[in-house]
């Protein structure tokens, strides 16, 4: 819920800023093409935040750096677009645009790393579930067929012979 609230706040702040620009009567000297493209770039991280907010995840810790990074990039890119219209003090512009952009990319990289690690962990867990019997913990037929296939390839590659002995121990 906190992620959804943060996403909504950033999106509403960006929308408010764009409405102020759109209805500004002193907007005769504005480069609208640049404003449009920079505005579209500012919307992309916000859309990414909405996509991530819609995911159902067990732990929010996996995605919070990614969400924070996308929020910072939204602020940075919105500031960059509004710089076409509003004269901001240099320090304010440097912090909101440059500082948030660096922090945003750093958080996005950290978030992507966490996401990949989480995905890798889930893949290993699913592979374990798919190849073992959940009652006994013994390898199942899928694991046996995969191991047999690997051994047949290895035997073919090295030109060696191999034997297979199957014991059906169904009375356990």
Short mmCIF file of N, CA and C in Angstrom, two decimals:
data_model
loop_
_atom_site.label_atom_id
_atom_site.label_comp_id
_atom_site.label_asym_id
_atom_site.label_seq_id
_atom_site.Cartn_x
_atom_site.Cartn_y
_atom_site.Cartn_z
N UNK A 1 0.82 -1.19 0.00
CA UNK A 1 0.00 0.00 0.00
C UNK A 1 0.86 1.26 0.00
N UNK A 2 2.00 1.21 0.69
CA UNK A 2 2.88 2.37 0.72
C UNK A 2 3.46 2.64 -0.67
N UNK A 3 3.79 1.56 -1.40
CA UNK A 3 4.32 1.74 -2.76
C UNK A 3 3.26 2.34 -3.66
N UNK A 4 2.03 1.87 -3.54
CA UNK A 4 0.95 2.41 -4.36
C UNK A 4 0.71 3.88 -4.02
N UNK A 5 0.78 4.23 -2.74
CA UNK A 5 0.60 5.61 -2.33
C UNK A 5 1.72 6.49 -2.88
N UNK A 6 2.96 6.02 -2.77
CA UNK A 6 4.10 6.79 -3.27
C UNK A 6 3.99 6.98 -4.78
N UNK A 7 3.60 5.93 -5.49
CA UNK A 7 3.43 6.02 -6.94
C UNK A 7 2.35 7.03 -7.30
N UNK A 8 1.25 7.01 -6.59
CA UNK A 8 0.15 7.93 -6.85
C UNK A 8 0.57 9.37 -6.57
N UNK A 9 1.31 9.60 -5.48
CA UNK A 9 1.76 10.96 -5.15
C UNK A 9 2.68 11.51 -6.24
N UNK A 10 3.64 10.69 -6.69
CA UNK A 10 4.56 11.14 -7.74
C UNK A 10 3.79 11.43 -9.03
N UNK A 11 2.87 10.55 -9.39
CA UNK A 11 2.10 10.75 -10.62
C UNK A 11 1.23 12.01 -10.54
N UNK A 12 0.60 12.24 -9.39
CA UNK A 12 -0.24 13.43 -9.25
C UNK A 12 0.58 14.71 -9.25
N UNK A 13 1.77 14.66 -8.62
CA UNK A 13 2.64 15.84 -8.64
C UNK A 13 3.09 16.16 -10.06
N UNK A 14 3.42 15.12 -10.83
CA UNK A 14 3.82 15.33 -12.22
C UNK A 14 2.65 15.88 -13.04
N UNK A 15 1.47 15.34 -12.83
CA UNK A 15 0.28 15.81 -13.56
C UNK A 15 -0.01 17.26 -13.22
N UNK A 16 0.09 17.62 -11.94
CA UNK A 16 -0.14 19.01 -11.53
C UNK A 16 0.86 19.94 -12.22
N UNK A 17 2.14 19.53 -12.25
CA UNK A 17 3.16 20.36 -12.89
C UNK A 17 2.85 20.56 -14.37
N UNK A 18 2.40 19.51 -15.04
CA UNK A 18 2.08 19.62 -16.46
C UNK A 18 0.86 20.49 -16.70
N UNK A 19 -0.11 20.44 -15.80
CA UNK A 19 -1.29 21.30 -15.95
C UNK A 19 -0.92 22.76 -15.75
N UNK A 20 -0.03 23.05 -14.81
CA UNK A 20 0.43 24.43 -14.60
C UNK A 20 1.09 24.96 -15.86
N UNK A 21 1.91 24.13 -16.48
CA UNK A 21 2.59 24.54 -17.71
C UNK A 21 1.59 24.73 -18.85
N UNK A 22 0.65 23.83 -18.98
CA UNK A 22 -0.29 23.88 -20.10
C UNK A 22 -1.16 25.14 -20.06
N UNK A 23 -1.54 25.58 -18.86
CA UNK A 23 -2.43 26.72 -18.75
C UNK A 23 -1.70 28.01 -18.35
N UNK A 24 -0.41 28.07 -18.60
CA UNK A 24 0.39 29.25 -18.29
C UNK A 24 0.20 30.27 -19.42
N UNK A 25 -0.35 31.46 -19.13
CA UNK A 25 -0.59 32.44 -20.20
C UNK A 25 0.71 33.03 -20.76
N UNK A 26 1.79 32.99 -20.02
CA UNK A 26 3.05 33.56 -20.50
C UNK A 26 3.92 32.49 -21.16
N UNK A 27 3.28 31.58 -21.87
CA UNK A 27 4.00 30.46 -22.45
C UNK A 27 4.30 30.64 -23.92
N UNK A 28 4.56 31.87 -24.35
CA UNK A 28 4.78 32.13 -25.77
C UNK A 28 6.17 31.71 -26.23
N UNK A 29 7.15 31.76 -25.35
CA UNK A 29 8.54 31.46 -25.74
C UNK A 29 8.95 30.03 -25.41
N UNK A 30 8.01 29.14 -25.34
CA UNK A 30 8.30 27.76 -24.93
C UNK A 30 8.59 26.91 -26.16
N UNK A 31 9.62 26.09 -26.07
CA UNK A 31 9.92 25.12 -27.12
C UNK A 31 9.04 23.89 -26.85
N UNK A 32 7.88 23.87 -27.51
CA UNK A 32 6.89 22.83 -27.22
C UNK A 32 7.34 21.44 -27.65
N UNK A 33 8.13 21.34 -28.70
CA UNK A 33 8.61 20.03 -29.14
C UNK A 33 9.52 19.43 -28.07
N UNK A 34 10.46 20.23 -27.57
CA UNK A 34 11.35 19.77 -26.52
C UNK A 34 10.56 19.44 -25.26
N UNK A 35 9.59 20.29 -24.93
CA UNK A 35 8.75 20.06 -23.76
C UNK A 35 7.96 18.76 -23.90
N UNK A 36 7.44 18.51 -25.10
CA UNK A 36 6.67 17.29 -25.33
C UNK A 36 7.54 16.05 -25.16
N UNK A 37 8.72 16.02 -25.80
CA UNK A 37 9.56 14.83 -25.71
C UNK A 37 10.12 14.62 -24.31
N UNK A 38 10.52 15.70 -23.65
CA UNK A 38 11.01 15.56 -22.28
C UNK A 38 9.87 15.16 -21.35
N UNK A 39 8.67 15.64 -21.63
CA UNK A 39 7.50 15.23 -20.84
C UNK A 39 7.19 13.76 -21.01
N UNK A 40 7.29 13.28 -22.25
CA UNK A 40 7.07 11.85 -22.49
C UNK A 40 8.12 11.01 -21.78
N UNK A 41 9.36 11.47 -21.77
CA UNK A 41 10.41 10.76 -21.05
C UNK A 41 10.14 10.75 -19.55
N UNK A 42 9.52 11.80 -19.03
CA UNK A 42 9.20 11.87 -17.61
C UNK A 42 8.09 10.90 -17.24
N UNK A 43 7.24 10.56 -18.19
CA UNK A 43 6.12 9.66 -17.92
C UNK A 43 6.57 8.20 -17.87
N UNK A 44 7.63 7.86 -18.60
CA UNK A 44 8.05 6.45 -18.67
C UNK A 44 8.40 5.84 -17.31
N UNK A 45 9.21 6.49 -16.46
CA UNK A 45 9.47 5.88 -15.16
C UNK A 45 8.21 5.75 -14.31
N UNK A 46 7.30 6.72 -14.42
CA UNK A 46 6.05 6.64 -13.66
C UNK A 46 5.23 5.43 -14.12
N UNK A 47 5.23 5.17 -15.44
CA UNK A 47 4.52 3.97 -15.93
C UNK A 47 5.17 2.70 -15.40
N UNK A 48 6.50 2.69 -15.33
CA UNK A 48 7.20 1.54 -14.74
C UNK A 48 6.81 1.32 -13.30
N UNK A 49 6.63 2.43 -12.55
CA UNK A 49 6.21 2.32 -11.15
C UNK A 49 4.81 1.71 -11.06
N UNK A 50 3.92 2.12 -11.94
CA UNK A 50 2.57 1.55 -11.92
C UNK A 50 2.59 0.06 -12.25
N UNK A 51 3.45 -0.34 -13.19
CA UNK A 51 3.57 -1.75 -13.54
C UNK A 51 4.06 -2.56 -12.34
N UNK A 52 5.08 -2.08 -11.65
CA UNK A 52 5.63 -2.81 -10.51
C UNK A 52 4.64 -2.84 -9.36
N UNK A 53 3.89 -1.75 -9.17
CA UNK A 53 2.90 -1.72 -8.11
C UNK A 53 1.82 -2.77 -8.35
N UNK A 54 1.53 -3.06 -9.60
CA UNK A 54 0.51 -4.05 -9.93
C UNK A 54 0.96 -5.49 -9.72
N UNK A 55 2.26 -5.73 -9.53
CA UNK A 55 2.74 -7.09 -9.32
C UNK A 55 2.37 -7.56 -7.92
N UNK A 56 2.04 -8.81 -7.81
CA UNK A 56 1.79 -9.40 -6.50
C UNK A 56 3.07 -10.12 -6.09
N UNK A 57 3.70 -9.65 -5.04
CA UNK A 57 4.95 -10.23 -4.60
C UNK A 57 4.86 -10.58 -3.13
N UNK A 58 5.67 -11.57 -2.74
CA UNK A 58 5.69 -11.99 -1.34
C UNK A 58 6.39 -10.96 -0.47
N UNK A 59 7.46 -10.39 -0.97
CA UNK A 59 8.23 -9.44 -0.17
C UNK A 59 8.37 -8.14 -0.92
N UNK A 60 8.05 -7.05 -0.26
CA UNK A 60 8.19 -5.74 -0.86
C UNK A 60 9.64 -5.29 -0.89
N UNK A 61 10.50 -5.94 -0.10
CA UNK A 61 11.90 -5.54 -0.05
C UNK A 61 12.61 -5.75 -1.38
N UNK A 62 12.10 -6.63 -2.19
CA UNK A 62 12.73 -6.90 -3.47
C UNK A 62 12.61 -5.70 -4.40
N UNK A 63 11.48 -5.04 -4.37
CA UNK A 63 11.19 -4.02 -5.37
C UNK A 63 11.35 -2.58 -4.90
N UNK A 64 11.56 -2.33 -3.60
CA UNK A 64 11.58 -0.93 -3.14
C UNK A 64 12.70 -0.11 -3.74
N UNK A 65 13.94 -0.64 -3.95
CA UNK A 65 14.94 0.22 -4.58
C UNK A 65 14.57 0.59 -6.01
N UNK A 66 13.95 -0.34 -6.71
CA UNK A 66 13.52 -0.07 -8.08
C UNK A 66 12.44 1.01 -8.10
N UNK A 67 11.50 0.91 -7.17
CA UNK A 67 10.44 1.92 -7.08
C UNK A 67 11.02 3.29 -6.72
N UNK A 68 11.95 3.32 -5.76
CA UNK A 68 12.57 4.58 -5.35
C UNK A 68 13.35 5.19 -6.52
N UNK A 69 14.06 4.36 -7.26
CA UNK A 69 14.82 4.85 -8.41
C UNK A 69 13.92 5.40 -9.49
N UNK A 70 12.83 4.71 -9.78
CA UNK A 70 11.90 5.21 -10.80
C UNK A 70 11.23 6.50 -10.35
N UNK A 71 10.93 6.62 -9.05
CA UNK A 71 10.35 7.87 -8.53
C UNK A 71 11.36 9.01 -8.68
N UNK A 72 12.62 8.76 -8.35
CA UNK A 72 13.64 9.79 -8.47
C UNK A 72 13.84 10.19 -9.93
N UNK A 73 13.81 9.21 -10.84
CA UNK A 73 13.95 9.53 -12.26
C UNK A 73 12.75 10.32 -12.78
N UNK A 74 11.56 10.02 -12.25
CA UNK A 74 10.38 10.79 -12.64
C UNK A 74 10.52 12.25 -12.20
N UNK A 75 10.98 12.45 -10.97
CA UNK A 75 11.20 13.83 -10.48
C UNK A 75 12.26 14.53 -11.33
N UNK A 76 13.35 13.83 -11.61
CA UNK A 76 14.44 14.42 -12.39
C UNK A 76 13.99 14.80 -13.79
N UNK A 77 13.28 13.91 -14.45
CA UNK A 77 12.87 14.17 -15.82
C UNK A 77 11.75 15.21 -15.90
N UNK A 78 10.89 15.23 -14.89
CA UNK A 78 9.87 16.26 -14.84
C UNK A 78 10.52 17.63 -14.63
N UNK A 79 11.53 17.69 -13.76
CA UNK A 79 12.26 18.94 -13.55
C UNK A 79 12.94 19.39 -14.83
N UNK A 80 13.52 18.43 -15.56
CA UNK A 80 14.17 18.75 -16.83
C UNK A 80 13.17 19.32 -17.83
N UNK A 81 11.98 18.73 -17.89
CA UNK A 81 10.97 19.22 -18.82
C UNK A 81 10.44 20.58 -18.38
N UNK A 82 10.24 20.77 -17.09
CA UNK A 82 9.72 22.05 -16.60
C UNK A 82 10.75 23.16 -16.70
N UNK A 83 12.01 22.79 -16.82
CA UNK A 83 13.07 23.76 -17.00
C UNK A 83 12.88 24.55 -18.30
N UNK A 84 12.14 23.99 -19.25
CA UNK A 84 11.83 24.69 -20.49
C UNK A 84 10.89 25.86 -20.25
N UNK A 85 10.12 25.79 -19.16
CA UNK A 85 9.08 26.77 -18.91
C UNK A 85 9.38 27.65 -17.70
N UNK A 86 9.88 27.05 -16.64
CA UNK A 86 10.06 27.75 -15.37
C UNK A 86 11.55 27.98 -15.13
N UNK A 87 11.92 29.18 -14.76
CA UNK A 87 13.31 29.46 -14.40
C UNK A 87 13.51 29.09 -12.93
N UNK A 88 14.31 28.06 -12.71
CA UNK A 88 14.59 27.63 -11.35
C UNK A 88 15.99 28.06 -10.96
N UNK A 89 16.22 28.31 -9.66
CA UNK A 89 17.58 28.61 -9.23
C UNK A 89 18.52 27.45 -9.57
N UNK A 90 19.79 27.77 -9.82
CA UNK A 90 20.75 26.76 -10.25
C UNK A 90 20.91 25.61 -9.29
N UNK A 91 20.98 25.88 -7.98
CA UNK A 91 21.16 24.81 -7.00
C UNK A 91 19.94 23.90 -6.96
N UNK A 92 18.76 24.50 -7.00
CA UNK A 92 17.51 23.72 -7.00
C UNK A 92 17.45 22.83 -8.24
N UNK A 93 17.80 23.39 -9.38
CA UNK A 93 17.80 22.62 -10.63
C UNK A 93 18.84 21.51 -10.58
N UNK A 94 20.02 21.82 -10.04
CA UNK A 94 21.08 20.81 -9.97
C UNK A 94 20.68 19.65 -9.07
N UNK A 95 20.04 19.96 -7.94
CA UNK A 95 19.62 18.89 -7.02
C UNK A 95 18.47 18.10 -7.61
N UNK A 96 17.44 18.80 -8.08
CA UNK A 96 16.25 18.09 -8.58
C UNK A 96 16.50 17.35 -9.88
N UNK A 97 17.35 17.89 -10.72
CA UNK A 97 17.59 17.23 -12.00
C UNK A 97 18.80 16.29 -11.92
N UNK A 98 19.96 16.84 -11.63
CA UNK A 98 21.18 16.03 -11.63
C UNK A 98 21.26 15.05 -10.48
N UNK A 99 21.01 15.54 -9.27
CA UNK A 99 21.11 14.68 -8.09
C UNK A 99 20.10 13.54 -8.11
N UNK A 100 18.86 13.87 -8.43
CA UNK A 100 17.83 12.83 -8.48
C UNK A 100 18.08 11.85 -9.62
N UNK A 101 18.67 12.33 -10.71
CA UNK A 101 18.96 11.43 -11.82
C UNK A 101 20.03 10.42 -11.44
N UNK A 102 21.11 10.89 -10.81
CA UNK A 102 22.18 9.97 -10.38
C UNK A 102 21.64 8.99 -9.34
N UNK A 103 20.92 9.52 -8.35
CA UNK A 103 20.35 8.65 -7.31
C UNK A 103 19.34 7.67 -7.92
N UNK A 104 18.55 8.16 -8.87
CA UNK A 104 17.56 7.30 -9.51
C UNK A 104 18.18 6.15 -10.27
N UNK A 105 19.21 6.44 -11.07
CA UNK A 105 19.87 5.35 -11.81
C UNK A 105 20.56 4.37 -10.87
N UNK A 106 21.16 4.88 -9.79
CA UNK A 106 21.81 3.98 -8.82
C UNK A 106 20.78 3.06 -8.17
N UNK A 107 19.64 3.62 -7.78
CA UNK A 107 18.58 2.80 -7.16
C UNK A 107 17.99 1.82 -8.16
N UNK A 108 17.82 2.24 -9.39
CA UNK A 108 17.29 1.32 -10.42
C UNK A 108 18.24 0.15 -10.62
N UNK A 109 19.54 0.43 -10.69
CA UNK A 109 20.52 -0.66 -10.85
C UNK A 109 20.48 -1.61 -9.66
N UNK A 110 20.42 -1.06 -8.44
CA UNK A 110 20.32 -1.90 -7.25
C UNK A 110 19.02 -2.70 -7.28
N UNK A 111 17.93 -2.05 -7.66
CA UNK A 111 16.64 -2.74 -7.73
C UNK A 111 16.62 -3.85 -8.76
N UNK A 112 17.23 -3.61 -9.92
CA UNK A 112 17.29 -4.65 -10.95
C UNK A 112 18.14 -5.83 -10.47
N UNK A 113 19.23 -5.53 -9.76
CA UNK A 113 20.08 -6.59 -9.21
C UNK A 113 19.28 -7.44 -8.21
N UNK A 114 18.54 -6.78 -7.31
CA UNK A 114 17.71 -7.52 -6.34
C UNK A 114 16.63 -8.33 -7.04
N UNK A 115 16.03 -7.74 -8.07
CA UNK A 115 14.97 -8.42 -8.80
C UNK A 115 15.53 -9.68 -9.47
N UNK A 116 16.70 -9.55 -10.09
CA UNK A 116 17.32 -10.72 -10.74
C UNK A 116 17.69 -11.79 -9.72
N UNK A 117 18.22 -11.38 -8.57
CA UNK A 117 18.56 -12.35 -7.53
C UNK A 117 17.32 -13.05 -7.02
N UNK A 118 16.24 -12.30 -6.83
CA UNK A 118 14.98 -12.88 -6.37
C UNK A 118 14.42 -13.84 -7.42
N UNK A 119 14.49 -13.44 -8.68
CA UNK A 119 14.02 -14.29 -9.76
C UNK A 119 14.84 -15.58 -9.86
N UNK A 120 16.15 -15.44 -9.69
CA UNK A 120 17.03 -16.62 -9.71
C UNK A 120 16.70 -17.57 -8.57
N UNK A 121 16.45 -17.01 -7.40
CA UNK A 121 16.08 -17.82 -6.24
C UNK A 121 14.77 -18.56 -6.47
N UNK A 122 13.79 -17.85 -7.04
CA UNK A 122 12.50 -18.50 -7.35
C UNK A 122 12.66 -19.59 -8.40
N UNK A 123 13.51 -19.36 -9.39
CA UNK A 123 13.75 -20.36 -10.43
C UNK A 123 14.37 -21.62 -9.84
N UNK A 124 15.36 -21.45 -8.96
CA UNK A 124 15.98 -22.61 -8.30
C UNK A 124 14.96 -23.37 -7.46
N UNK A 125 14.13 -22.62 -6.75
CA UNK A 125 13.11 -23.27 -5.92
C UNK A 125 12.10 -24.04 -6.78
N UNK A 126 11.66 -23.43 -7.86
CA UNK A 126 10.71 -24.12 -8.75
C UNK A 126 11.35 -25.34 -9.41
N UNK A 127 12.62 -25.24 -9.77
CA UNK A 127 13.33 -26.39 -10.35
C UNK A 127 13.41 -27.53 -9.34
N UNK A 128 13.68 -27.18 -8.08
CA UNK A 128 13.74 -28.21 -7.03
C UNK A 128 12.38 -28.87 -6.84
N UNK A 129 11.33 -28.06 -6.82
CA UNK A 129 9.98 -28.61 -6.67
C UNK A 129 9.62 -29.51 -7.85
N UNK A 130 10.04 -29.13 -9.05
CA UNK A 130 9.69 -29.89 -10.26
C UNK A 130 10.46 -31.20 -10.37
N UNK A 131 11.61 -31.32 -9.71
CA UNK A 131 12.44 -32.51 -9.91
C UNK A 131 12.52 -33.41 -8.68
N UNK A 132 11.80 -33.11 -7.62
CA UNK A 132 11.81 -33.98 -6.43
C UNK A 132 10.39 -34.29 -5.99
N UNK A 133 10.26 -35.45 -5.37
CA UNK A 133 8.98 -35.85 -4.80
C UNK A 133 8.78 -35.07 -3.51
N UNK A 134 7.62 -34.44 -3.36
CA UNK A 134 7.42 -33.59 -2.20
C UNK A 134 7.23 -34.38 -0.91
N UNK A 135 6.87 -35.64 -0.98
CA UNK A 135 6.70 -36.44 0.24
C UNK A 135 8.03 -37.03 0.72
N UNK A 136 8.81 -37.57 -0.20
CA UNK A 136 10.03 -38.27 0.20
C UNK A 136 11.29 -37.45 0.00
N UNK A 137 11.25 -36.45 -0.89
CA UNK A 137 12.44 -35.67 -1.19
C UNK A 137 13.37 -36.36 -2.17
N UNK A 138 12.95 -37.50 -2.71
CA UNK A 138 13.75 -38.26 -3.66
C UNK A 138 13.52 -37.70 -5.06
N UNK A 139 14.55 -37.79 -5.89
CA UNK A 139 14.43 -37.31 -7.28
C UNK A 139 13.29 -38.05 -7.99
N UNK A 140 12.54 -37.32 -8.80
CA UNK A 140 11.40 -37.93 -9.50
C UNK A 140 11.78 -38.31 -10.94
N UNK A 141 10.77 -38.75 -11.69
CA UNK A 141 10.98 -39.22 -13.06
C UNK A 141 11.56 -38.11 -13.95
N UNK A 142 11.11 -36.89 -13.78
CA UNK A 142 11.61 -35.77 -14.58
C UNK A 142 13.13 -35.61 -14.39
N UNK A 143 13.58 -35.70 -13.14
CA UNK A 143 15.01 -35.59 -12.85
C UNK A 143 15.76 -36.78 -13.46
N UNK A 144 15.17 -37.97 -13.34
CA UNK A 144 15.79 -39.17 -13.90
C UNK A 144 15.95 -39.03 -15.41
N UNK A 145 14.90 -38.57 -16.10
CA UNK A 145 14.97 -38.43 -17.56
C UNK A 145 16.01 -37.37 -17.98
N UNK A 146 16.10 -36.30 -17.22
CA UNK A 146 17.08 -35.26 -17.52
C UNK A 146 18.50 -35.79 -17.32
N UNK A 147 18.72 -36.52 -16.22
CA UNK A 147 20.05 -37.09 -15.96
C UNK A 147 20.40 -38.15 -17.00
N UNK A 148 19.43 -38.97 -17.41
CA UNK A 148 19.65 -39.99 -18.42
C UNK A 148 20.02 -39.35 -19.76
N UNK A 149 19.31 -38.29 -20.11
CA UNK A 149 19.61 -37.58 -21.36
C UNK A 149 21.03 -37.02 -21.36
N UNK A 150 21.44 -36.45 -20.24
CA UNK A 150 22.79 -35.89 -20.12
C UNK A 150 23.84 -37.00 -20.24
N UNK A 151 23.59 -38.14 -19.64
CA UNK A 151 24.54 -39.25 -19.70
C UNK A 151 24.62 -39.85 -21.10
N UNK A 152 23.49 -39.91 -21.80
CA UNK A 152 23.50 -40.42 -23.18
C UNK A 152 24.31 -39.48 -24.06
N UNK A 153 24.13 -38.17 -23.89
CA UNK A 153 24.93 -37.20 -24.67
C UNK A 153 26.41 -37.33 -24.36
N UNK A 154 26.74 -37.48 -23.07
CA UNK A 154 28.15 -37.61 -22.69
C UNK A 154 28.73 -38.89 -23.25
N UNK A 155 27.99 -39.99 -23.17
CA UNK A 155 28.46 -41.26 -23.72
C UNK A 155 28.65 -41.20 -25.23
N UNK A 156 27.74 -40.54 -25.93
CA UNK A 156 27.85 -40.38 -27.37
C UNK A 156 29.05 -39.51 -27.74
N UNK A 157 29.26 -38.45 -26.99
CA UNK A 157 30.35 -37.52 -27.26
C UNK A 157 31.71 -38.18 -27.05
N UNK A 158 31.84 -39.01 -26.02
CA UNK A 158 33.12 -39.64 -25.71
C UNK A 158 33.25 -41.05 -26.32
N UNK A 159 32.21 -41.51 -26.95
CA UNK A 159 32.27 -42.82 -27.62
C UNK A 159 32.32 -43.98 -26.65
N UNK A 160 31.94 -43.79 -25.43
CA UNK A 160 32.00 -44.87 -24.44
C UNK A 160 30.68 -45.63 -24.36
N UNK A 161 30.72 -46.73 -23.65
CA UNK A 161 29.51 -47.52 -23.42
C UNK A 161 29.02 -47.23 -22.00
N UNK A 162 27.75 -47.46 -21.82
CA UNK A 162 27.23 -47.37 -20.47
C UNK A 162 26.07 -48.32 -20.34
N UNK A 163 25.78 -48.66 -19.10
CA UNK A 163 24.68 -49.58 -18.81
C UNK A 163 23.70 -48.88 -17.89
N UNK A 164 22.47 -49.36 -17.95
CA UNK A 164 21.42 -48.78 -17.12
C UNK A 164 20.74 -49.91 -16.38
N UNK A 165 20.69 -49.79 -15.08
CA UNK A 165 19.99 -50.79 -14.25
C UNK A 165 18.84 -50.06 -13.57
N UNK A 166 17.64 -50.56 -13.77
CA UNK A 166 16.46 -50.00 -13.13
C UNK A 166 15.94 -50.96 -12.09
N UNK A 167 15.66 -50.44 -10.91
CA UNK A 167 15.05 -51.23 -9.85
C UNK A 167 13.76 -50.53 -9.46
N UNK A 168 12.67 -51.27 -9.59
CA UNK A 168 11.38 -50.69 -9.22
C UNK A 168 11.09 -51.08 -7.77
N UNK A 169 11.21 -50.12 -6.88
CA UNK A 169 11.00 -50.36 -5.48
C UNK A 169 9.70 -49.68 -5.07
N UNK A 170 8.59 -50.23 -5.54
CA UNK A 170 7.29 -49.60 -5.33
C UNK A 170 6.68 -49.96 -3.98
N UNK A 171 7.27 -50.83 -3.22
CA UNK A 171 6.67 -51.24 -1.95
C UNK A 171 7.31 -50.53 -0.77
N UNK A 172 7.47 -49.25 -0.83
CA UNK A 172 8.08 -48.54 0.29
C UNK A 172 7.05 -47.97 1.22
#
